[in-house]
Coordinates of C-alpha atoms in Angstrom, one line a residue:
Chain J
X1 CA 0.0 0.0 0.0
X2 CA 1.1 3.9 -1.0
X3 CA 0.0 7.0 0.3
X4 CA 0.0 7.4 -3.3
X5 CA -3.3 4.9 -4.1
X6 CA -4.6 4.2 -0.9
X7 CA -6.2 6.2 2.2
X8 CA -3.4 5.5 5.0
X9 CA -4.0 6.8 8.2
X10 CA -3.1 10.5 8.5
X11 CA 0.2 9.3 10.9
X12 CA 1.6 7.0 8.1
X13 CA 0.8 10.0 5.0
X14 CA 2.3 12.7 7.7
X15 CA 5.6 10.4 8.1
X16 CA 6.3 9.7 4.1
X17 CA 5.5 13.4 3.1
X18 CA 8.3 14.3 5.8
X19 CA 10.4 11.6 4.6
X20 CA 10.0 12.6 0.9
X21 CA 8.7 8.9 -0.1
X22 CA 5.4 10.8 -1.3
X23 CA 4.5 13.9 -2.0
X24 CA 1.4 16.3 -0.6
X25 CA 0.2 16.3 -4.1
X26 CA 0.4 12.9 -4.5
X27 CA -1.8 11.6 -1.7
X28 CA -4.6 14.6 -2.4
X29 CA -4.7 13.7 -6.4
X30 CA -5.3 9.9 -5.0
X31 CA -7.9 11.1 -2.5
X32 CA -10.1 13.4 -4.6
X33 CA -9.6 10.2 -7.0
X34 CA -11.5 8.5 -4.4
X35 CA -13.8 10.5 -4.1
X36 CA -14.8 10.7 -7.3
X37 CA -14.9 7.1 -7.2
X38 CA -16.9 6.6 -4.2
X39 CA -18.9 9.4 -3.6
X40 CA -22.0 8.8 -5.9
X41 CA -22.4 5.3 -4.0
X42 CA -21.7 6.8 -0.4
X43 CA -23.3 10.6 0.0
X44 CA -20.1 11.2 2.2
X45 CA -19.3 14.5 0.1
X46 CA -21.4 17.3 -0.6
X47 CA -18.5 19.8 -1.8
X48 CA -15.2 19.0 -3.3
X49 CA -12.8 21.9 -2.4
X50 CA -9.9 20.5 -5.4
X51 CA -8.4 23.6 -5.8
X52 CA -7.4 24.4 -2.7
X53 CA -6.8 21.2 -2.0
X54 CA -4.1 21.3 -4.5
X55 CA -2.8 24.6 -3.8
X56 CA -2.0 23.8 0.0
X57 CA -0.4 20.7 -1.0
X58 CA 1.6 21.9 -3.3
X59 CA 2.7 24.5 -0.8
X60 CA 3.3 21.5 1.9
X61 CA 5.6 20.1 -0.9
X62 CA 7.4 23.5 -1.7
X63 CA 8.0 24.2 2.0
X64 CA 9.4 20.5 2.1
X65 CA 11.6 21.4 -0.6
X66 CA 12.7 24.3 1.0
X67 CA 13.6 22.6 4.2
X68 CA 11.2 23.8 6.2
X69 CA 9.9 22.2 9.4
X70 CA 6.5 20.2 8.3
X71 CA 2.7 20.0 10.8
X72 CA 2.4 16.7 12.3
X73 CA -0.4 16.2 9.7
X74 CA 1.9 17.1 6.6
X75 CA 0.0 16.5 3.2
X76 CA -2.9 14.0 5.2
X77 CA -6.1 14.9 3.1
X78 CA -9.4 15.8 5.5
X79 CA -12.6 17.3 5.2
X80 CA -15.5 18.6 7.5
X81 CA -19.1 18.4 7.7
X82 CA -20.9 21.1 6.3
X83 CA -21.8 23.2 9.2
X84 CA -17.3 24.1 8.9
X85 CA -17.1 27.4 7.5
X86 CA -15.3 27.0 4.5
X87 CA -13.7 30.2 3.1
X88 CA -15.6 30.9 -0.7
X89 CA -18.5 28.6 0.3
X90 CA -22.1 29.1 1.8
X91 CA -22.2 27.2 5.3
X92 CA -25.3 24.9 4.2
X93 CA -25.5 22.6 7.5
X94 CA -27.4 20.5 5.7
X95 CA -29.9 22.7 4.7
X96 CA -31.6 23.8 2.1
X97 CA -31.8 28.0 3.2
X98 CA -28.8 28.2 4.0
X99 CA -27.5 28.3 0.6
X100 CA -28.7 31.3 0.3
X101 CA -26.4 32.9 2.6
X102 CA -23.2 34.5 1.4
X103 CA -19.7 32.6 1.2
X104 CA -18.2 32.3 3.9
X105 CA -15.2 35.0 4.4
X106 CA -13.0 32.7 6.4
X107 CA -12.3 28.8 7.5
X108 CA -13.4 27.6 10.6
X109 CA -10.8 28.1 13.4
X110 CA -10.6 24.4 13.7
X111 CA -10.3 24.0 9.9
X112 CA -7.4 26.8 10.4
X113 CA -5.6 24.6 13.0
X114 CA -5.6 21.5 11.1
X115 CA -4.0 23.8 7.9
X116 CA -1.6 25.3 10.6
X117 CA -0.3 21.3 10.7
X118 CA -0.3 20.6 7.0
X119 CA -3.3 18.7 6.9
X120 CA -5.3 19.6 3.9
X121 CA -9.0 20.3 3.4
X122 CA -10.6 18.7 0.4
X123 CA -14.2 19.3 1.1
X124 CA -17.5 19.5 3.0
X125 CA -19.5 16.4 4.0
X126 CA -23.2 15.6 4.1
X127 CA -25.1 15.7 7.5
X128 CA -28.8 15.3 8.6
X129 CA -30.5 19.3 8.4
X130 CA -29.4 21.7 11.0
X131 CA -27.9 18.8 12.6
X132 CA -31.6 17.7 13.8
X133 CA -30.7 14.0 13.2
X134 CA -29.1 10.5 14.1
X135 CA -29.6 8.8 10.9
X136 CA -27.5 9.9 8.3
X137 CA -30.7 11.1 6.0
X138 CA -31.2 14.4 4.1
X139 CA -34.1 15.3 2.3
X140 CA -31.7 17.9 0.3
X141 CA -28.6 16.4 -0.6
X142 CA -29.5 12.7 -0.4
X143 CA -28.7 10.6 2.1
X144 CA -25.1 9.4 3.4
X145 CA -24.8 5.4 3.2
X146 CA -23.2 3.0 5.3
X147 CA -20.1 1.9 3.7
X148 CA -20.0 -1.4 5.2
X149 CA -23.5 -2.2 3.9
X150 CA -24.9 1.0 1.5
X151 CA -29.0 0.0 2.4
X152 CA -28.0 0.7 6.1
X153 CA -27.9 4.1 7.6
X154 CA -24.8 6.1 8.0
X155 CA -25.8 7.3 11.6
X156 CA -26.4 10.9 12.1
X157 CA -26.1 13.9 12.1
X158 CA -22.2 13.7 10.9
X159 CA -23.3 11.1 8.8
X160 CA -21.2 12.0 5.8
X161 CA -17.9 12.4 8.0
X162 CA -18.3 8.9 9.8
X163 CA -18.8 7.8 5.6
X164 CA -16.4 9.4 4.2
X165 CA -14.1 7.6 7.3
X166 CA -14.9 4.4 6.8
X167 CA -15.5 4.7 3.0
X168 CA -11.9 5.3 3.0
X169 CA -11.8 8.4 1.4
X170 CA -9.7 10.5 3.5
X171 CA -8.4 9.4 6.7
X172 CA -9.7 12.8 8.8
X173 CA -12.8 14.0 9.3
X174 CA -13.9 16.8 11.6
X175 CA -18.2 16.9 12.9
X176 CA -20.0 18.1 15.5
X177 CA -21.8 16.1 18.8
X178 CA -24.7 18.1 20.3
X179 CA -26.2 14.7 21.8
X180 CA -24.3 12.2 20.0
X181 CA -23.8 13.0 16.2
X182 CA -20.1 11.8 16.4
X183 CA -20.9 8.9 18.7
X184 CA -23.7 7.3 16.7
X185 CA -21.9 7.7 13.3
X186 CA -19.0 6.3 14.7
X187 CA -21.0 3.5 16.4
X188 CA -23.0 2.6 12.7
X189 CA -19.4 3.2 10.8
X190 CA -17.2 1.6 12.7
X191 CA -14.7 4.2 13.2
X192 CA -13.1 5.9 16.0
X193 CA -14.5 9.1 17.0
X194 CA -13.8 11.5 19.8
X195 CA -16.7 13.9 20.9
X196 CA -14.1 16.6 23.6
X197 CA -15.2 18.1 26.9
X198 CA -17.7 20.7 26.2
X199 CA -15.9 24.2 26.3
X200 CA -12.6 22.3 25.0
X201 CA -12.5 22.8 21.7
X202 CA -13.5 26.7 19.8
X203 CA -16.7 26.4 17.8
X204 CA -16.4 29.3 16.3
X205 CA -17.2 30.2 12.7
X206 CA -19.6 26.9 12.7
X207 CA -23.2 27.2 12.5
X208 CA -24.8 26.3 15.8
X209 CA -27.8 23.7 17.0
X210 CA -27.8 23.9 20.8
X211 CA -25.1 26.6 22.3
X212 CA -25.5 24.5 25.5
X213 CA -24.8 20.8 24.2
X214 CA -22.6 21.9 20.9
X215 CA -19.3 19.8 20.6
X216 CA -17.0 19.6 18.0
X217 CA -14.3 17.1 17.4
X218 CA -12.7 14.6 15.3
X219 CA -13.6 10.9 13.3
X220 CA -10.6 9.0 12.3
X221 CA -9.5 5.4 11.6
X222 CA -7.1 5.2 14.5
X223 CA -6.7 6.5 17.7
X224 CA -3.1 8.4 17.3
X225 CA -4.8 10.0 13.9
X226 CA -7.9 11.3 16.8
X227 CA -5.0 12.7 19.2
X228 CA -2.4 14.5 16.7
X229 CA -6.1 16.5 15.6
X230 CA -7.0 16.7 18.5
X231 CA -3.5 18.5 19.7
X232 CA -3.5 20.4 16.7
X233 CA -6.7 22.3 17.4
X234 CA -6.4 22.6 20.8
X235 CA -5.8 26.6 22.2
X236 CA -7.9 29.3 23.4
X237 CA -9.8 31.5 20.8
X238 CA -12.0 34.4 22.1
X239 CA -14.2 34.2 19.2
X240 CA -16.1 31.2 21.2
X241 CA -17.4 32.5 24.5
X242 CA -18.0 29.0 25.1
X243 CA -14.9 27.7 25.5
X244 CA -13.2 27.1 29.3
X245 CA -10.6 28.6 30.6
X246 CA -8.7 25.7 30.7
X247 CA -5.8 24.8 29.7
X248 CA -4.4 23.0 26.8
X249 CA -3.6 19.3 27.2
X250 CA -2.0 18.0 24.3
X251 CA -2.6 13.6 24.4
X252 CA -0.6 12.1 21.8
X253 CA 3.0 12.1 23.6
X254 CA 1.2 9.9 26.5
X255 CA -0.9 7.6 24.2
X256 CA 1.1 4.6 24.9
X257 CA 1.1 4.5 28.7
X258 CA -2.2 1.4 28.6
X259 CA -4.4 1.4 31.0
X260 CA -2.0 0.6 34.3
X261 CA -3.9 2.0 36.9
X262 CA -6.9 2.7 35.8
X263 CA -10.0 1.9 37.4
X264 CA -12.4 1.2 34.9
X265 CA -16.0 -0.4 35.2
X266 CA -19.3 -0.6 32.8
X267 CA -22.3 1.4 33.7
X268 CA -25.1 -0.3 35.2
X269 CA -28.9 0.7 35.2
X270 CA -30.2 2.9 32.3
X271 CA -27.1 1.9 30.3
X272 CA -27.8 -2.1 30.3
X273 CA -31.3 -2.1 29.1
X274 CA -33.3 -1.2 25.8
X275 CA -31.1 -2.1 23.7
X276 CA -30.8 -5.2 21.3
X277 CA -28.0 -7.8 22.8
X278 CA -24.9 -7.0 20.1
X279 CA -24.9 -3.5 22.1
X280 CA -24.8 -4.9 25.3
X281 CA -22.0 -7.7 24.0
X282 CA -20.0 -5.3 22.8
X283 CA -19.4 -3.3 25.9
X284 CA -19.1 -6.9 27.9
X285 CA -16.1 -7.4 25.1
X286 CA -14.6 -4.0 25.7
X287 CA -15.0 -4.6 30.0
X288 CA -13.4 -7.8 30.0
X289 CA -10.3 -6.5 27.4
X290 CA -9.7 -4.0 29.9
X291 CA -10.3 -6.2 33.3
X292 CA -13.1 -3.9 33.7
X293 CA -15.4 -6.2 36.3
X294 CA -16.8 -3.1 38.4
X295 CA -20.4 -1.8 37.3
X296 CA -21.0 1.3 38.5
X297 CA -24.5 3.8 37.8
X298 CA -24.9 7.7 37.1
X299 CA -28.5 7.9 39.2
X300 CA -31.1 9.5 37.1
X301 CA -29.6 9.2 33.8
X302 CA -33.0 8.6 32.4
X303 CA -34.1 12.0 33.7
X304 CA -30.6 13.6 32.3
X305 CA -31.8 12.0 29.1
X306 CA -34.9 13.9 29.3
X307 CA -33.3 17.4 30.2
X308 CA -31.3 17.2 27.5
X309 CA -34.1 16.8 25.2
X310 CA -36.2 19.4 26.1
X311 CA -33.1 21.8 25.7
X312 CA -32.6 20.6 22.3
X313 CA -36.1 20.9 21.6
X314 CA -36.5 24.6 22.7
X315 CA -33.1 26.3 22.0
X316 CA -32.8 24.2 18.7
X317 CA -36.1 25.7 18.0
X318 CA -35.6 29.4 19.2
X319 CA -32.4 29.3 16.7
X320 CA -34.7 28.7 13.9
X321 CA -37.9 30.2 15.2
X322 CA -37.3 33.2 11.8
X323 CA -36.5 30.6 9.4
X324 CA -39.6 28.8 10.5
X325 CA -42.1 31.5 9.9
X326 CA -40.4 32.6 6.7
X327 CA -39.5 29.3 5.0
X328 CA -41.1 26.7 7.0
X329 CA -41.6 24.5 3.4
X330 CA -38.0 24.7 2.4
X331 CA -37.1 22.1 5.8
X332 CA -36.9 18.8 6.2
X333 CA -40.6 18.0 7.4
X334 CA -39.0 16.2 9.8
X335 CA -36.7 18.8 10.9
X336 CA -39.2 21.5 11.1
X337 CA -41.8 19.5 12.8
X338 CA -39.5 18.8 15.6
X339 CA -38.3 22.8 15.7
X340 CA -42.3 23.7 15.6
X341 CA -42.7 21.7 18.7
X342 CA -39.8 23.0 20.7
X343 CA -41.2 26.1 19.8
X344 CA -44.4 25.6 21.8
X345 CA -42.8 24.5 25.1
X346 CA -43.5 26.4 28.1
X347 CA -39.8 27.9 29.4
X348 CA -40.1 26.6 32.8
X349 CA -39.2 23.1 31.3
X350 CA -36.3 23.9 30.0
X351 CA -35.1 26.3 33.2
X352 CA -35.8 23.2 35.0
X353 CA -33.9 21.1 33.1
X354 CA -30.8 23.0 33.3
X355 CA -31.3 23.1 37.3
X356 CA -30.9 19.3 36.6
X357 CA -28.3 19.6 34.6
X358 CA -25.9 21.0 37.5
X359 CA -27.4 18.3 40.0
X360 CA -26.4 15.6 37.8
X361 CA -22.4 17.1 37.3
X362 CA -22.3 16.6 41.2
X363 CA -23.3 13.3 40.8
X364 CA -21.0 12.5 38.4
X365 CA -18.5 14.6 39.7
X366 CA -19.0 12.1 42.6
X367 CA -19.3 8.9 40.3
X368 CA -15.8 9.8 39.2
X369 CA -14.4 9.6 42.3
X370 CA -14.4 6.0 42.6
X371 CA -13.4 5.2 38.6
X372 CA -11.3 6.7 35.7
X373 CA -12.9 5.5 32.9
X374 CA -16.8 4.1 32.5
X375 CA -18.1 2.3 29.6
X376 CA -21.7 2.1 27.9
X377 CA -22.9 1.6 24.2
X378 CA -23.1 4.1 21.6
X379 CA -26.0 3.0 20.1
X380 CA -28.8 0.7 21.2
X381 CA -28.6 -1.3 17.7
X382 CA -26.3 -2.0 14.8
X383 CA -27.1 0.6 11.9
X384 CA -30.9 0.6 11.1
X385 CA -31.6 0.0 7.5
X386 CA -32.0 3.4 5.4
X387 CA -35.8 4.6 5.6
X388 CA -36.2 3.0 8.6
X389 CA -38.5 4.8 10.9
X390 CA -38.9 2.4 13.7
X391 CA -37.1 0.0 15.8
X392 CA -38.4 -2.3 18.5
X393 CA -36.1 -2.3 21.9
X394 CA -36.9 -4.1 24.8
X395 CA -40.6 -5.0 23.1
X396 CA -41.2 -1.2 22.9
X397 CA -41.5 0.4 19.3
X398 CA -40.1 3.3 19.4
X399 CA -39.0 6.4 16.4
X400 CA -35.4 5.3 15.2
X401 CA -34.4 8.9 14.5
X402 CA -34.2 11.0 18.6
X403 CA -33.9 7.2 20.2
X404 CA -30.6 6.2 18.3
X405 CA -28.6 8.6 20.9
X406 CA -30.4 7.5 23.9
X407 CA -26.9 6.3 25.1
X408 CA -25.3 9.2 23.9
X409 CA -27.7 11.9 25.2
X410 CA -27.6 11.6 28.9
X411 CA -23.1 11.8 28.5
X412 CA -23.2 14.8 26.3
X413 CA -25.6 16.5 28.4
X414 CA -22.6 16.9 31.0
X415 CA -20.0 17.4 28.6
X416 CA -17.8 14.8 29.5
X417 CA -15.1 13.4 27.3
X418 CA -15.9 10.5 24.9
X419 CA -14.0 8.1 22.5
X420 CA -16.0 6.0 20.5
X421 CA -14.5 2.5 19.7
X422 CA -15.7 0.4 16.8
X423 CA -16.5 -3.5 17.6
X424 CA -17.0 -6.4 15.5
X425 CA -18.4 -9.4 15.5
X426 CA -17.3 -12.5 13.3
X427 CA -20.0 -13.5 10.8
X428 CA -21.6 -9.7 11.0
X429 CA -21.3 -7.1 8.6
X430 CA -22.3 -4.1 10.4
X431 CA -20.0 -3.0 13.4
X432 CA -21.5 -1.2 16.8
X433 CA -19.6 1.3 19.1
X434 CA -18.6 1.2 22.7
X435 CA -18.6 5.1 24.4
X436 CA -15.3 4.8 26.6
X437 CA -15.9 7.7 28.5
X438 CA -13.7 9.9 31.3
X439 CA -14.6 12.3 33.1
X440 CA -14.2 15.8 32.6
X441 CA -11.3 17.4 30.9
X442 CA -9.5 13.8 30.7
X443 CA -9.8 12.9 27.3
X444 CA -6.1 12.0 27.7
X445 CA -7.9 8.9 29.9
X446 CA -10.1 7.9 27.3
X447 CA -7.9 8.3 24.4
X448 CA -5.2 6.1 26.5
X449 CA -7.7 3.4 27.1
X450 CA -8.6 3.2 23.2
X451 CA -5.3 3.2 22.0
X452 CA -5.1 -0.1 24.2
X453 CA -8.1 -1.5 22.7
X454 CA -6.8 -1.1 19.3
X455 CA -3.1 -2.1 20.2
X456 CA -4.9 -5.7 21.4
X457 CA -7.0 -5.8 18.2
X458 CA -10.5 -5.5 20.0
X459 CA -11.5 -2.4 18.4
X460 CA -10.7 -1.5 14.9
X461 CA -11.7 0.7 12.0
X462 CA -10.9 -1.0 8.8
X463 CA -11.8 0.4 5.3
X464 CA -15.1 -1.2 4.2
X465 CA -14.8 -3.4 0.8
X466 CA -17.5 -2.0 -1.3
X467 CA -18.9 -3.4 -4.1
Chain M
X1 CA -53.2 22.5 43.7
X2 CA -54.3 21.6 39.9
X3 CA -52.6 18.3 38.0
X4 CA -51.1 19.7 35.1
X5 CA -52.9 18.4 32.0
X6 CA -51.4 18.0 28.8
X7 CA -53.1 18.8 25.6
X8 CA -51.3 18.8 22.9
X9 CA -54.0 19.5 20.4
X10 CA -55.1 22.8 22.6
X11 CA -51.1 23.5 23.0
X12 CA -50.8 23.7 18.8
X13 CA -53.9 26.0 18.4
X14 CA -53.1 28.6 20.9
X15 CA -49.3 28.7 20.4
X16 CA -49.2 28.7 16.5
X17 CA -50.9 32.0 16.0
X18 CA -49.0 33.6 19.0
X19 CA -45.6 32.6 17.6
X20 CA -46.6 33.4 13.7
X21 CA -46.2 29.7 12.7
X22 CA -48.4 27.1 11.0
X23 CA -48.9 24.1 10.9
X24 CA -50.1 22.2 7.7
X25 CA -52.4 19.1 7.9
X26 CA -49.2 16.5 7.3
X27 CA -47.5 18.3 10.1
X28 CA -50.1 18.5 12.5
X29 CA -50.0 15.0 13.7
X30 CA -46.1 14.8 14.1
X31 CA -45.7 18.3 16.0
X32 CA -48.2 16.6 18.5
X33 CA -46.5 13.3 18.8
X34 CA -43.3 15.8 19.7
X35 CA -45.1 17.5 21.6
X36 CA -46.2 14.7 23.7
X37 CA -42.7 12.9 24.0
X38 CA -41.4 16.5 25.4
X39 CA -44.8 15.9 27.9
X40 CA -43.5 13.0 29.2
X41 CA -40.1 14.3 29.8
X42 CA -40.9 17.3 31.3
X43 CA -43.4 15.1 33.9
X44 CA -39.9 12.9 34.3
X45 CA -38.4 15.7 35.5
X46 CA -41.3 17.0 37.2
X47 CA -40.9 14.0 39.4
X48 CA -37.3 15.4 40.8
X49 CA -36.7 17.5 43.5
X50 CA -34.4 20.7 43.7
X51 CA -34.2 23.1 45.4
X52 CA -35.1 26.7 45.3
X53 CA -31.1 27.8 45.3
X54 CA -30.2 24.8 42.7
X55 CA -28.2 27.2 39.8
X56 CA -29.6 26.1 36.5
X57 CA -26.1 25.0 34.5
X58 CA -25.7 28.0 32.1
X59 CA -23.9 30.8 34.4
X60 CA -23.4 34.2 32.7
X61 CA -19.9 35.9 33.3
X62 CA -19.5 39.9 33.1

């Protein structure tokens, strides 16, 4: 295999750029060449930004030539779902209106940092409308498919980056998590994904859901590819009042210290029922690869669940409350009726469920006290088939679309740090993720435990063989 | 003290005018059904106590 023909991890690319064994333009002519293979069958892309593509490689290749000192992600090809301001493009977020906004005048700041390391943007990717979604579909753009199996869902909303990921057609992708949309594409994908503390990483310049619940971070096909990203957008930027005041902590030097010392268990309670048994197995696979024998419970996670909701609903809705009155037949009907509904909620709800939402940080706060790491499924299922509207857990029927993050949800909703770690089983097509999840402001914890995963072959994201 | 009673139909037909929205026929069934499942939650939380000095999570800075 070349960095030349084939999508190598962003590590590998990074290393023979540097050595001179391939050049920047090289390995971005070979990934917009998979692209253009791929993408018709997948949905991953929705732009293809080749000429700047091009440009910055060939200046990651001049700079090279000159001597210079390369990024940690020299020539490695990435791209970022759609709600990324992209410099020249509208910001569509998967929507239809918002093509009708001007270009946008500069990148992202996160798109910025990964150009500061020589990675190198080749385009925008698909996701469910104004990031409303854990399936993957869009009424607009088509939806993104499952590159393991292209009837199945991609998982949403990041669906095109967690397809483009395992598609193999660029080895970095960047999305957003407001409740789960990097863990349940990551779960239905099989590929690594880290969803950051909330307030860690700058949002700014992308185009917002939920100001309390919005996360960005990064998909990727192995864990060291998810920590040089993650250290390269790391740092404080004041155009995000959202971010902490925390400082940096940069994980991939300590990625090889395993999992000496860590206590780890499985959660217990809401996070061992309704679900179908491969979720549940997969998390038993993980626990016992990590001698994880302790269960432990965050109390009332059902009712964190439910607070989180109701602040999607109404904020998600107050964002778009204009765009509703104005346009309300250019959404996704399934979009807007969700956004018309959080419309109508009375405001005490949603006071009252960010009251909750600082009772249940003590109690985790507290849970964390005993463990380092805990574990739970990503999603309840293996990835739903495309169109599917329904899925039976537990004997309940229930709407696929909200109730794919019902793992995800109650986690986000305290911002705590999550690595999503693809599982397979022998004989199954379709993988499922396991959320291995620290507490706050340790993603160096979670990213440590998931490099050992992957070092012992239990959790992998390989390239799917499409047809 | 009144039980709260939840109706979603009711909820739709005062709030729609008041907020400048409406809702078409194939929508009208599906904003209810959201409506209800945000019922529900809201009652789930209903069920918790805290107390009067509990901060609600988002804390403005000068």
């Amino acid at each position: 295999m070349s960095p030349a023909t084939e999508d190598l991890p962003a590590a590998e690319i990074a290393a023979a750029v540097k050595a001179g064994a391939v050049s920047a333009r090289e390995v971005v002519t070979a990934a917009l060449a998979r692209v253009a293979a791929r993408n018709d069958a997948l949905g991953a892309f929705t732009d293809v930004t080749a000429t700047r593509a091009l440009a910055k490689a060939d200046a990651v290749d001049a700079a090279r030539a000159k001597g210079e000192r390369l990024g940690t992600l020299a020539g490695a090809p990435f791209a970022v779902k759609n709600l990324f301001d992209i410099a020249g493009l509208p910001t569509r977020a998967g929507s239809k209106i918002n093509r009708d906004l001007p270009p946008a005048a500069a990148d992202a700041t996160l798109v910025a940092r990964l150009e500061a390391a020589d990675a190198i943007l080749v385009g925008g990717l698909n996701m469910g409308e104004y990031a409303y979604d854990f399936t993957g579909e869009n009424t607009h753009d088509g939806p993104s498919r499952n590159p393991h199996d292209l009837r199945h869902m991609s998982g949403g909303s990041s669906g095109g980056s967690g397809a483009a990921i395992a598609g193999g057609l660029v080895p970095l992708a960047l999305g957003s998590d407001t409740n789960g949309s990097i863990r349940v594409p990551s779960s239905l994908c099989g590929v690594f994904g880290l969803k950051p503390t909330y307030g860690r990483l700058t949002r700014a310049r992308t185009f917002p859901f939920v100001a309390s619940l919005d996360h960005l971070g990064p998909f990727a096909r192995s864990v060291k590819d998810l920590a040089l990203a993650y250290d390269a957008m790391l740092g404080p930027d004041p155009a995000d009042p959202a971010q902490a005041d925390i400082a940096p902590n940069p994980v991939a030097a300590g990625l090889e210290q395993g999992i000496g010392g860590l206590r780890i268990a499985r959660l217990g309670g809401y996070f061992a029922t309704t679900g179908e048994p491969a979720a549940f197995a997969a998390v038993e696979r993980i626990a016992s690869a990590l001698g994880a024998e302790r269960v432990v419970e965050f109390p009332q996670a059902d009712r964190a669940r439910a607070a989180a909701y109701l602040i999607t609903m109404v904020e998600g809705a107050a964002l778009h409350l204009d765009r509703l009155r104005a346009r309300a037949d250019d959404f996704d009907p399934d979009v807007r009726d969700r956004l018309i509904a959080g419309a109508m909620l009375p405001g005490g709800w949603v006071v009252k469920a960010q009251k909750f939402r600082s009772w249940f940080r003590r109690a985790i706060d507290d849970a964390f006290r005993e463990v380092d790491i805990v574990l739970a499924p990503a999603t309840p299922c293996r990835a739903p088939l495309r169109g599917q509207r329904t899925m039976t857990l537990d004997g309940r029927e229930m709407l696929v679309r909200p109730n794919l993050g019902l793992f995800t949800q109650p986690i986000s909703f305290v911002g705590l740090p999550v690595v999503t770690v693809p599982v397979w089983t022998d004989g199954e097509r379709l993988p499922i993720g396991v959320q291995i999840i620290a507490a706050r402001w340790r993603e160096d914890l979670a990213l440590r435990a998931a490099r050992a995963l992957e070092a012992q072959g239990v959790a992998s994201a390989p390239i799917a063989r499409m047809a | 003290m009144n039980e709260p009673a939840f109706d979603a139909e009711a909820l739709i037909e005062a709030m729609a005018p008041l907020l400048g929205l409406f809702v078409g026929e194939a929508s009208r069934a599906p904003v209810k059904t959201h409506l209800e499942i945000a019922a529900r939650y809201a009652a789930l939380l209903e069920q918790t106590a805290l107390g009067d000095h509990e901060e609600p999570a988002p804390v403005f800075t000068p």
